[in-house]
mmCIF file of C-alpha atoms (C1' of nucleotides) in Angstrom:
data_model
loop_
_atom_site.group_PDB
_atom_site.id
_atom_site.type_symbol
_atom_site.label_atom_id
_atom_site.label_comp_id
_atom_site.label_asym_id
_atom_site.label_seq_id
_atom_site.Cartn_x
_atom_site.Cartn_y
_atom_site.Cartn_z
ATOM 1 C CA MET A 54 3.468 -1.040 3.743
ATOM 2 C CA PRO A 55 2.924 -4.666 2.696
ATOM 3 C CA GLU A 56 3.412 -5.257 -1.040
ATOM 4 C CA LEU A 57 3.581 -8.257 -2.895
ATOM 5 C CA PRO A 58 7.016 -9.581 -1.319
ATOM 6 C CA GLU A 59 5.612 -8.763 2.265
ATOM 7 C CA VAL A 60 2.259 -10.523 1.497
ATOM 8 C CA GLU A 61 3.914 -13.360 0.028
ATOM 9 C CA THR A 62 6.196 -13.646 3.061
ATOM 10 C CA VAL A 63 3.146 -13.522 5.195
ATOM 11 C CA ARG A 64 1.516 -16.388 3.302
ATOM 12 C CA ARG A 65 4.584 -18.521 3.553
ATOM 13 C CA THR A 66 5.002 -18.035 7.367
ATOM 14 C CA LEU A 67 1.311 -18.695 7.970
ATOM 15 C CA TYR A 68 1.005 -21.647 5.930
ATOM 16 C CA ASP A 69 2.248 -24.405 8.434
ATOM 17 C CA LYS A 70 0.596 -22.914 11.189
ATOM 18 C CA VAL A 71 -2.734 -22.365 9.632
ATOM 19 C CA VAL A 72 -3.272 -25.171 6.869
ATOM 20 C CA GLY A 73 -5.073 -28.246 8.210
ATOM 21 C CA ARG A 74 -6.373 -26.279 11.200
ATOM 22 C CA THR A 75 -10.077 -25.666 11.758
ATOM 23 C CA VAL A 76 -11.504 -22.480 13.029
ATOM 24 C CA ALA A 77 -13.053 -23.070 16.433
ATOM 25 C CA TRP A 78 -14.454 -19.631 16.667
ATOM 26 C CA VAL A 79 -14.125 -16.164 15.379
ATOM 27 C CA GLU A 80 -13.860 -13.223 17.584
ATOM 28 C CA ILE A 81 -14.660 -9.857 15.845
ATOM 29 C CA ILE A 82 -13.588 -7.048 17.855
ATOM 30 C CA THR A 83 -13.949 -4.394 15.265
ATOM 31 C CA PRO A 84 -16.890 -5.337 12.972
ATOM 32 C CA ARG A 85 -16.088 -2.687 10.310
ATOM 33 C CA GLN A 86 -12.861 -4.680 9.276
ATOM 34 C CA ILE A 87 -15.336 -7.341 7.832
ATOM 35 C CA TRP A 88 -16.191 -6.039 4.502
ATOM 36 C CA TYR A 89 -18.327 -8.884 3.273
ATOM 37 C CA PRO A 90 -20.750 -10.281 4.045
ATOM 38 C CA ASP A 91 -21.869 -8.831 7.523
ATOM 39 C CA ALA A 92 -20.038 -9.691 10.684
ATOM 40 C CA ASP A 93 -22.648 -12.087 11.790
ATOM 41 C CA THR A 94 -23.053 -14.161 8.901
ATOM 42 C CA PHE A 95 -19.026 -13.912 8.210
ATOM 43 C CA ARG A 96 -18.651 -15.452 11.819
ATOM 44 C CA ALA A 97 -21.182 -18.115 11.076
ATOM 45 C CA GLU A 98 -19.626 -19.177 7.791
ATOM 46 C CA VAL A 99 -16.129 -19.299 9.016
ATOM 47 C CA GLU A 100 -16.763 -21.154 12.439
ATOM 48 C CA GLY A 101 -16.281 -24.769 12.019
ATOM 49 C CA ALA A 102 -14.532 -24.403 8.462
ATOM 50 C CA ARG A 103 -10.963 -25.694 8.043
ATOM 51 C CA PHE A 104 -7.990 -23.956 6.237
ATOM 52 C CA THR A 105 -7.154 -26.151 3.252
ATOM 53 C CA GLU A 106 -4.637 -23.976 1.318
ATOM 54 C CA ILE A 107 -3.407 -20.265 1.328
ATOM 55 C CA ASP A 108 -3.038 -18.641 -2.035
ATOM 56 C CA ARG A 109 -1.970 -15.084 -2.982
ATOM 57 C CA ARG A 110 -3.097 -12.727 -5.799
ATOM 58 C CA GLY A 111 -1.293 -9.472 -5.813
ATOM 59 C CA LYS A 112 -1.601 -8.095 -2.250
ATOM 60 C CA TYR A 113 -4.525 -10.270 -1.386
ATOM 61 C CA LEU A 114 -4.254 -13.456 0.815
ATOM 62 C CA LEU A 115 -6.572 -16.183 -0.193
ATOM 63 C CA PHE A 116 -7.298 -18.517 2.584
ATOM 64 C CA ARG A 117 -9.194 -21.415 1.200
ATOM 65 C CA LEU A 118 -11.838 -23.066 3.477
ATOM 66 C CA GLY A 119 -13.046 -25.777 1.405
ATOM 67 C CA PRO A 120 -15.355 -24.212 -1.209
ATOM 68 C CA LEU A 121 -15.267 -20.852 0.578
ATOM 69 C CA THR A 122 -12.419 -18.252 0.203
ATOM 70 C CA LEU A 123 -11.539 -15.996 3.120
ATOM 71 C CA VAL A 124 -9.864 -12.947 1.444
ATOM 72 C CA GLY A 125 -7.627 -10.664 3.616
ATOM 73 C CA HIS A 126 -6.034 -7.317 2.577
ATOM 74 C CA LEU A 127 -3.563 -5.680 4.934
ATOM 75 C CA ARG A 128 -3.554 -2.362 3.166
ATOM 76 C CA MET A 129 -1.174 0.149 4.886
ATOM 77 C CA SER A 130 -0.755 -1.221 8.420
ATOM 78 C CA GLY A 131 -2.523 -4.632 8.755
ATOM 79 C CA HIS A 132 -0.589 -7.567 10.349
ATOM 80 C CA LEU A 133 -1.823 -11.332 10.311
ATOM 81 C CA PHE A 134 0.227 -13.707 12.421
ATOM 82 C CA VAL A 135 -0.341 -16.754 14.574
ATOM 83 C CA CYS A 136 0.445 -16.743 18.246
ATOM 84 C CA ASP A 137 -0.507 -18.265 21.520
ATOM 85 C CA PRO A 138 -3.517 -17.058 23.397
ATOM 86 C CA GLU A 139 -1.164 -15.859 26.424
ATOM 87 C CA ARG A 140 0.305 -13.098 24.073
ATOM 88 C CA PRO A 141 -0.920 -9.701 25.336
ATOM 89 C CA ARG A 142 -3.296 -8.371 22.748
ATOM 90 C CA ASP A 143 -2.267 -5.142 20.931
ATOM 91 C CA LYS A 144 -4.712 -2.379 21.183
ATOM 92 C CA HIS A 145 -5.171 -2.435 17.577
ATOM 93 C CA THR A 146 -6.306 -6.003 17.362
ATOM 94 C CA HIS A 147 -9.433 -6.470 15.352
ATOM 95 C CA VAL A 148 -10.319 -9.995 14.523
ATOM 96 C CA ILE A 149 -8.927 -13.213 16.114
ATOM 97 C CA TYR A 150 -9.517 -16.549 14.470
ATOM 98 C CA HIS A 151 -9.329 -19.009 17.390
ATOM 99 C CA LEU A 152 -7.859 -22.340 16.017
ATOM 100 C CA ASP A 153 -8.606 -25.888 16.985
ATOM 101 C CA ASN A 154 -5.025 -26.211 18.434
ATOM 102 C CA GLY A 155 -5.442 -23.402 20.916
ATOM 103 C CA THR A 156 -3.475 -21.030 18.799
ATOM 104 C CA GLU A 157 -4.722 -17.708 17.513
ATOM 105 C CA LEU A 158 -4.475 -16.314 13.767
ATOM 106 C CA ARG A 159 -4.588 -12.577 14.842
ATOM 107 C CA TYR A 160 -5.483 -9.515 12.735
ATOM 108 C CA GLU A 161 -3.953 -6.287 13.903
ATOM 109 C CA ASP A 162 -4.077 -2.892 12.016
ATOM 110 C CA GLN A 163 -3.291 0.618 13.436
ATOM 111 C CA ARG A 164 -5.153 2.428 10.797
ATOM 112 C CA LYS A 165 -8.006 -0.004 10.232
ATOM 113 C CA PHE A 166 -7.659 0.184 6.375
ATOM 114 C CA GLY A 167 -7.466 -3.513 5.718
ATOM 115 C CA GLY A 168 -10.254 -6.066 6.212
ATOM 116 C CA PHE A 169 -11.581 -9.302 5.097
ATOM 117 C CA HIS A 170 -14.255 -10.735 2.678
ATOM 118 C CA LEU A 171 -15.586 -14.106 2.623
ATOM 119 C CA LEU A 172 -16.285 -15.405 -0.947
ATOM 120 C CA GLY A 173 -18.955 -17.958 -1.789
ATOM 121 C CA PRO A 174 -18.163 -21.131 -4.077
ATOM 122 C CA GLN A 175 -18.713 -19.009 -7.059
ATOM 123 C CA GLY A 176 -16.651 -16.136 -5.817
ATOM 124 C CA GLU A 177 -19.783 -14.034 -4.716
ATOM 125 C CA GLY A 178 -18.684 -11.073 -2.642
ATOM 126 C CA MET A 179 -15.303 -10.635 -4.488
ATOM 127 C CA PRO A 180 -13.977 -6.962 -4.273
ATOM 128 C CA PRO A 181 -13.690 -5.345 -7.679
ATOM 129 C CA GLY A 182 -9.928 -5.068 -7.188
ATOM 130 C CA LEU A 183 -9.619 -8.624 -6.875
ATOM 131 C CA ALA A 184 -11.798 -9.335 -9.880
ATOM 132 C CA GLY A 185 -10.031 -6.948 -11.891
ATOM 133 C CA LEU A 186 -6.443 -7.836 -10.901
ATOM 134 C CA GLY A 187 -3.748 -7.711 -13.415
ATOM 135 C CA PRO A 188 -1.255 -10.534 -14.094
ATOM 136 C CA GLU A 189 1.005 -11.798 -11.485
ATOM 137 C CA PRO A 190 4.537 -10.071 -12.148
ATOM 138 C CA LEU A 191 6.562 -13.200 -11.232
ATOM 139 C CA SER A 192 4.420 -15.504 -13.360
ATOM 140 C CA ASP A 193 4.580 -16.533 -17.005
ATOM 141 C CA ASP A 194 1.553 -14.501 -17.786
ATOM 142 C CA PHE A 195 3.631 -11.331 -17.215
ATOM 143 C CA THR A 196 5.530 -10.520 -20.306
ATOM 144 C CA PRO A 197 6.906 -7.404 -21.854
ATOM 145 C CA GLU A 198 4.080 -7.585 -24.241
ATOM 146 C CA VAL A 199 1.495 -7.534 -21.570
ATOM 147 C CA LEU A 200 3.485 -4.692 -19.779
ATOM 148 C CA SER A 201 3.561 -2.794 -23.119
ATOM 149 C CA ARG A 202 -0.310 -3.044 -23.574
ATOM 150 C CA GLY A 203 -0.708 -1.740 -20.057
ATOM 151 C CA LEU A 204 1.024 1.321 -20.717
ATOM 152 C CA GLN A 205 0.226 1.836 -24.591
ATOM 153 C CA GLY A 206 -1.673 5.105 -25.168
ATOM 154 C CA ARG A 207 -1.936 5.935 -21.359
ATOM 155 C CA ARG A 208 -1.243 9.586 -20.664
ATOM 156 C CA ALA A 209 -0.874 8.936 -16.900
ATOM 157 C CA PRO A 210 2.701 8.959 -15.415
ATOM 158 C CA VAL A 211 4.303 5.578 -15.618
ATOM 159 C CA LYS A 212 4.365 5.362 -11.833
ATOM 160 C CA ALA A 213 0.603 5.726 -11.563
ATOM 161 C CA LEU A 214 0.114 2.978 -14.032
ATOM 162 C CA LEU A 215 2.600 0.509 -12.220
ATOM 163 C CA LEU A 216 0.530 1.339 -9.058
ATOM 164 C CA ASN A 217 -2.784 0.432 -10.855
ATOM 165 C CA GLN A 218 -3.458 -3.187 -9.850
ATOM 166 C CA ALA A 219 -5.253 -3.839 -13.111
ATOM 167 C CA ILE A 220 -2.212 -3.541 -15.034
ATOM 168 C CA VAL A 221 0.135 -5.511 -12.962
ATOM 169 C CA ALA A 222 -0.594 -6.898 -9.653
ATOM 170 C CA GLY A 223 1.199 -6.395 -6.261
ATOM 171 C CA LEU A 224 3.441 -3.224 -6.855
ATOM 172 C CA GLY A 225 3.188 -0.562 -4.108
ATOM 173 C CA ASN A 226 5.221 2.651 -3.626
ATOM 174 C CA ILE A 227 8.348 1.170 -2.584
ATOM 175 C CA TYR A 228 8.820 -1.354 -5.466
ATOM 176 C CA VAL A 229 7.614 0.946 -8.119
ATOM 177 C CA ASP A 230 10.272 3.371 -7.196
ATOM 178 C CA GLU A 231 12.977 0.606 -7.006
ATOM 179 C CA ALA A 232 11.882 -0.877 -10.395
ATOM 180 C CA LEU A 233 11.766 2.442 -12.088
ATOM 181 C CA PHE A 234 15.249 3.434 -10.781
ATOM 182 C CA CYS A 235 16.557 0.065 -11.991
ATOM 183 C CA ALA A 236 15.242 0.605 -15.328
ATOM 184 C CA GLY A 237 16.551 4.337 -15.398
ATOM 185 C CA VAL A 238 13.029 5.439 -16.228
ATOM 186 C CA HIS A 239 11.680 8.429 -14.621
ATOM 187 C CA PRO A 240 8.345 8.053 -12.738
ATOM 188 C CA ALA A 241 6.746 11.201 -14.283
ATOM 189 C CA ARG A 242 7.089 9.940 -17.792
ATOM 190 C CA LEU A 243 3.893 9.237 -19.321
ATOM 191 C CA GLY A 244 3.040 5.565 -20.062
ATOM 192 C CA GLU A 245 2.815 6.056 -23.735
ATOM 193 C CA SER A 246 6.246 7.643 -24.076
ATOM 194 C CA LEU A 247 8.169 4.704 -23.116
ATOM 195 C CA THR A 248 10.101 3.018 -25.899
ATOM 196 C CA PRO A 249 9.763 -0.671 -26.446
ATOM 197 C CA ALA A 250 13.286 -0.941 -25.088
ATOM 198 C CA GLU A 251 12.527 0.840 -21.997
ATOM 199 C CA VAL A 252 9.354 -1.318 -21.464
ATOM 200 C CA GLU A 253 11.326 -4.495 -21.858
ATOM 201 C CA THR A 254 13.968 -3.299 -19.435
ATOM 202 C CA LEU A 255 11.295 -2.154 -16.910
ATOM 203 C CA HIS A 256 9.657 -5.614 -17.230
ATOM 204 C CA GLY A 257 12.674 -7.315 -16.344
ATOM 205 C CA CYS A 258 13.358 -4.864 -13.443
ATOM 206 C CA ILE A 259 10.025 -5.325 -11.841
ATOM 207 C CA ARG A 260 10.680 -8.999 -11.747
ATOM 208 C CA THR A 261 14.204 -8.780 -10.611
ATOM 209 C CA VAL A 262 13.216 -6.204 -7.721
ATOM 210 C CA LEU A 263 10.209 -8.269 -6.507
ATOM 211 C CA ALA A 264 12.129 -11.503 -6.594
ATOM 212 C CA ARG A 265 14.783 -10.135 -4.727
ATOM 213 C CA ALA A 266 12.589 -8.671 -2.188
ATOM 214 C CA VAL A 267 10.740 -12.040 -1.741
ATOM 215 C CA GLU A 268 14.101 -13.764 -1.121
ATOM 216 C CA LYS A 269 14.792 -11.012 1.465
ATOM 217 C CA ARG A 270 11.454 -11.748 3.024
ATOM 218 C CA GLY A 271 10.148 -8.233 2.252
ATOM 219 C CA THR A 272 10.997 -4.716 3.540
ATOM 220 C CA THR A 273 10.401 -3.611 7.067
ATOM 221 C CA PHE A 274 9.642 0.063 6.800
ATOM 222 C CA SER A 275 7.511 1.319 9.653
ATOM 223 C CA LEU A 276 5.785 -1.514 11.156
ATOM 224 C CA TYR A 277 5.813 -4.715 8.874
ATOM 225 C CA PHE A 278 6.319 -7.996 10.189
ATOM 226 C CA ASP A 279 5.378 -11.519 8.888
ATOM 227 C CA GLY A 280 3.221 -14.293 10.168
ATOM 228 C CA GLU A 281 5.822 -15.185 12.579
ATOM 229 C CA GLY A 282 6.587 -11.825 13.915
ATOM 230 C CA GLN A 283 9.728 -11.414 11.953
ATOM 231 C CA GLU A 284 10.815 -8.493 10.074
ATOM 232 C CA GLY A 285 12.128 -8.294 6.518
ATOM 233 C CA ASP A 286 15.584 -7.871 5.388
ATOM 234 C CA MET A 287 15.081 -5.867 1.998
ATOM 235 C CA TYR A 288 15.257 -2.376 3.622
ATOM 236 C CA ASP A 289 19.083 -2.356 3.335
ATOM 237 C CA GLU A 290 19.109 -3.124 -0.411
ATOM 238 C CA LEU A 291 16.629 -0.407 -1.457
ATOM 239 C CA GLN A 292 18.588 1.847 -3.783
ATOM 240 C CA VAL A 293 16.241 4.806 -3.860
ATOM 241 C CA PHE A 294 13.258 4.456 -1.560
ATOM 242 C CA ASP A 295 13.567 6.423 1.717
ATOM 243 C CA ARG A 296 16.971 7.361 0.658
ATOM 244 C CA SER A 297 16.475 11.163 -0.277
ATOM 245 C CA GLY A 298 19.874 13.049 0.256
ATOM 246 C CA GLN A 299 21.900 9.830 0.170
ATOM 247 C CA PRO A 300 24.191 9.250 -2.604
ATOM 248 C CA CYS A 301 22.722 7.173 -5.800
ATOM 249 C CA PRO A 302 24.254 3.798 -5.381
ATOM 250 C CA ARG A 303 25.096 3.958 -9.286
ATOM 251 C CA CYS A 304 26.405 7.572 -9.784
ATOM 252 C CA GLY A 305 26.626 9.417 -6.416
ATOM 253 C CA THR A 306 24.156 12.082 -7.249
ATOM 254 C CA PRO A 307 21.855 12.742 -4.240
ATOM 255 C CA ILE A 308 18.594 10.968 -4.249
ATOM 256 C CA VAL A 309 15.818 13.446 -4.602
ATOM 257 C CA LYS A 310 12.056 12.977 -3.186
ATOM 258 C CA LEU A 311 9.357 14.231 -5.482
ATOM 259 C CA ALA A 312 5.645 13.945 -5.790
ATOM 260 C CA VAL A 313 4.325 12.150 -8.789
ATOM 261 C CA ALA A 314 0.674 11.039 -8.948
ATOM 262 C CA GLN A 315 0.254 12.469 -5.443
ATOM 263 C CA ARG A 316 2.717 9.886 -4.019
ATOM 264 C CA GLY A 317 5.935 10.437 -2.377
ATOM 265 C CA THR A 318 8.519 9.358 -5.087
ATOM 266 C CA HIS A 319 12.340 8.788 -5.006
ATOM 267 C CA VAL A 320 14.452 9.224 -7.920
ATOM 268 C CA CYS A 321 18.166 9.621 -9.075
ATOM 269 C CA PRO A 322 17.968 12.713 -11.065
ATOM 270 C CA THR A 323 21.089 11.750 -13.001
ATOM 271 C CA CYS A 324 20.183 8.164 -13.769
ATOM 272 C CA GLN A 325 16.366 8.771 -14.413
ATOM 273 C CA THR A 326 15.965 11.452 -16.824
ATOM 274 C CA ALA A 327 13.005 13.735 -16.278
ATOM 275 C CA PRO A 328 10.644 14.043 -19.247
ATOM 276 C CA GLU A 329 11.466 16.662 -21.859
ATOM 277 C CA GLY A 330 10.349 19.878 -20.454
ATOM 278 C CA ALA A 331 8.959 18.570 -17.278
ATOM 279 C CA VAL A 332 7.854 21.128 -14.705
ATOM 280 C CA LEU A 333 10.216 20.396 -11.692
ATOM 281 C CA ALA A 334 9.085 22.758 -9.075
ATOM 282 C CA THR A 335 10.479 22.456 -5.652
ATOM 283 C CA ARG A 336 7.451 22.451 -3.474
ATOM 284 C CA ARG A 337 9.095 22.962 -0.212
ATOM 285 C CA ALA A 338 12.266 21.594 1.530
ATOM 286 C CA ARG A 339 11.014 20.478 4.839
ATOM 287 C CA PRO A 340 13.865 21.022 7.209
ATOM 288 C CA GLY A 341 14.724 18.288 9.494
ATOM 289 C CA ARG A 342 12.133 16.024 8.151
ATOM 290 C CA ARG A 343 14.457 13.105 7.050
ATOM 291 C CA GLY A 344 16.099 15.901 4.887
ATOM 292 C CA ASP A 345 13.470 15.469 2.404
ATOM 293 C CA SER A 346 13.567 17.861 -0.470
ATOM 294 C CA VAL A 347 10.204 17.546 -1.942
ATOM 295 C CA THR A 348 9.794 18.250 -5.614
ATOM 296 C CA VAL A 349 6.969 18.200 -7.655
ATOM 297 C CA ALA A 350 7.106 16.632 -11.314
ATOM 298 C CA ALA A 351 4.627 16.733 -14.218
ATOM 299 C CA GLU A 352 4.608 16.605 -17.903
ATOM 300 C CA PRO A 353 4.330 20.025 -19.365
ATOM 301 C CA ALA A 354 1.038 19.421 -20.902
ATOM 302 C CA LYS A 355 -0.654 18.708 -17.522
ATOM 303 C CA PRO A 356 0.675 20.889 -14.939
ATOM 304 C CA TYR A 357 0.809 19.361 -11.501
ATOM 305 C CA ASN A 358 -2.152 20.506 -9.169
ATOM 306 C CA PRO A 359 -0.526 20.407 -5.693
ATOM 307 C CA ARG A 360 -2.759 17.917 -3.869
ATOM 308 C CA GLY A 361 -5.975 19.792 -4.796
ATOM 309 C CA LYS A 362 -6.563 20.424 -1.251
ATOM 310 C CA ARG A 363 -9.042 23.437 -1.317
ATOM 311 C CA LYS A 364 -9.633 23.480 2.279
ATOM 312 C CA THR A 365 -9.260 27.062 3.134
ATOM 313 C CA LYS A 366 -8.413 28.384 0.030
ATOM 314 C CA GLY A 367 -7.256 31.999 0.454
ATOM 315 C CA ASP A 368 -10.577 33.328 0.944
ATOM 316 C "C1'" DC B 208 -13.493 4.889 -20.978
ATOM 317 C "C1'" DG B 209 -9.354 7.257 -18.730
ATOM 318 C "C1'" DT B 210 -7.751 10.109 -15.367
ATOM 319 C "C1'" DA B 211 -7.964 12.798 -10.990
ATOM 320 C "C1'" DT B 212 -9.687 13.414 -6.435
ATOM 321 C "C1'" DG B 213 -11.586 12.539 -1.795
ATOM 322 C "C1'" DC B 214 -12.361 9.447 1.824
ATOM 323 C "C1'" DC B 215 -11.154 5.968 5.198
ATOM 324 C "C1'" DC B 216 -7.739 6.096 9.822
ATOM 325 C "C1'" DT B 217 -4.307 7.073 13.260
ATOM 326 C "C1'" DG B 218 0.589 7.768 14.647
ATOM 327 C "C1'" DC B 219 4.003 10.808 14.192
ATOM 328 C "C1'" DG B 220 6.914 15.028 13.326
ATOM 329 C "C1'" DC B 221 6.812 19.672 13.423
ATOM 330 C "C1'" DG B 222 5.858 24.483 14.870
ATOM 331 C "C1'" DC B 223 4.304 27.287 18.084
ATOM 332 C "C1'" DT C 145 5.850 20.483 27.865
ATOM 333 C "C1'" DG C 146 1.919 20.190 25.308
ATOM 334 C "C1'" DC C 147 -1.200 20.887 21.691
ATOM 335 C "C1'" DG C 148 -3.034 21.066 17.045
ATOM 336 C "C1'" DC C 149 -1.978 20.459 12.576
ATOM 337 C "C1'" DG C 150 -0.700 18.176 8.182
ATOM 338 C "C1'" DC C 151 1.073 14.189 6.259
ATOM 339 C "C1'" DA C 152 1.211 9.368 4.769
ATOM 340 C "C1'" DG C 153 -1.009 5.745 1.774
ATOM 341 C "C1'" DG C 154 -4.131 1.102 -1.095
ATOM 342 C "C1'" DG C 155 -8.229 0.633 -2.835
ATOM 343 C "C1'" DC C 156 -12.665 2.166 -3.951
ATOM 344 C "C1'" DA C 157 -16.317 5.503 -4.906
ATOM 345 C "C1'" DT C 158 -17.354 9.437 -7.409
ATOM 346 C "C1'" DA C 159 -16.894 13.330 -10.649
ATOM 347 C "C1'" DC C 160 -15.462 14.896 -14.875
#
DNA sequence: CGTATGCCCTGCGCGC
DNA sequence: TGCGCGCAGGGCATAC
């Protein structure tokens, strides 16, 4: 799952291979991955344009094409990389930007969740998530005060708030769990319940965790690789994510997997104190499945609703 | 407005 | 061995 560190690594690894190149032609294999405008207009506008810069905001890649901006989002399983045309095409190849030096900028995506927007000079066509994106966590804009304002008075679990890209940009499931562990804050705590000291610590942890992950070129968990096809090295440094049943690196207590905000969530039950009176119900120990013991966590005032899946409800 | 839920999609593990 | 099911998850639309 590409989050800020993975997307930043993709940006860096694509940079020299793409910037300065002109798009000879665009091959759209799966039109539904073109989100804006329609595929024909998109192709017509991009063909002949030259990549002048690659920026990143949160998990969005911003390819500057002179006055236009090609926005890419990898979502869960997207890959963007440059390769030679001889490379066999994966069956999940959806878009190919054929470059003027004969190489190809390919977009592959198993789940077809990701896609592209082409923004006009004034930003027309911008997805709402990009327009409403919160501060870059590694920039000076992101201060403890800014984080505090994002959590202030909010009755959602702090994990849900950190996943909210309007509060802070770029965090996903992996680094939220890591940052909350680093800060010793339980993910089910409500945003409004954090003390100023906890917010300050959490702010520092978000930055430390993300900066380290960028250094390590991201986490390869399931299928991530960067713009050169290389995997990230951060997985081995993860403290809690995907480590359920393994000893906490700080105190040795086995890491537990919970559901918070409908998301798989990893905590050390000793280092991250559950909120006072929290309902901690073991949903089900799924035998054999990576040894997960899945537990549901919620504040007492708002009992957890197991996934709200009312498909074949008892009838 | 803030919060919660369903949807998109497909590979995989699991249970039979 | 093979099939069908449930799960995973980022962002957006929609419902309260």
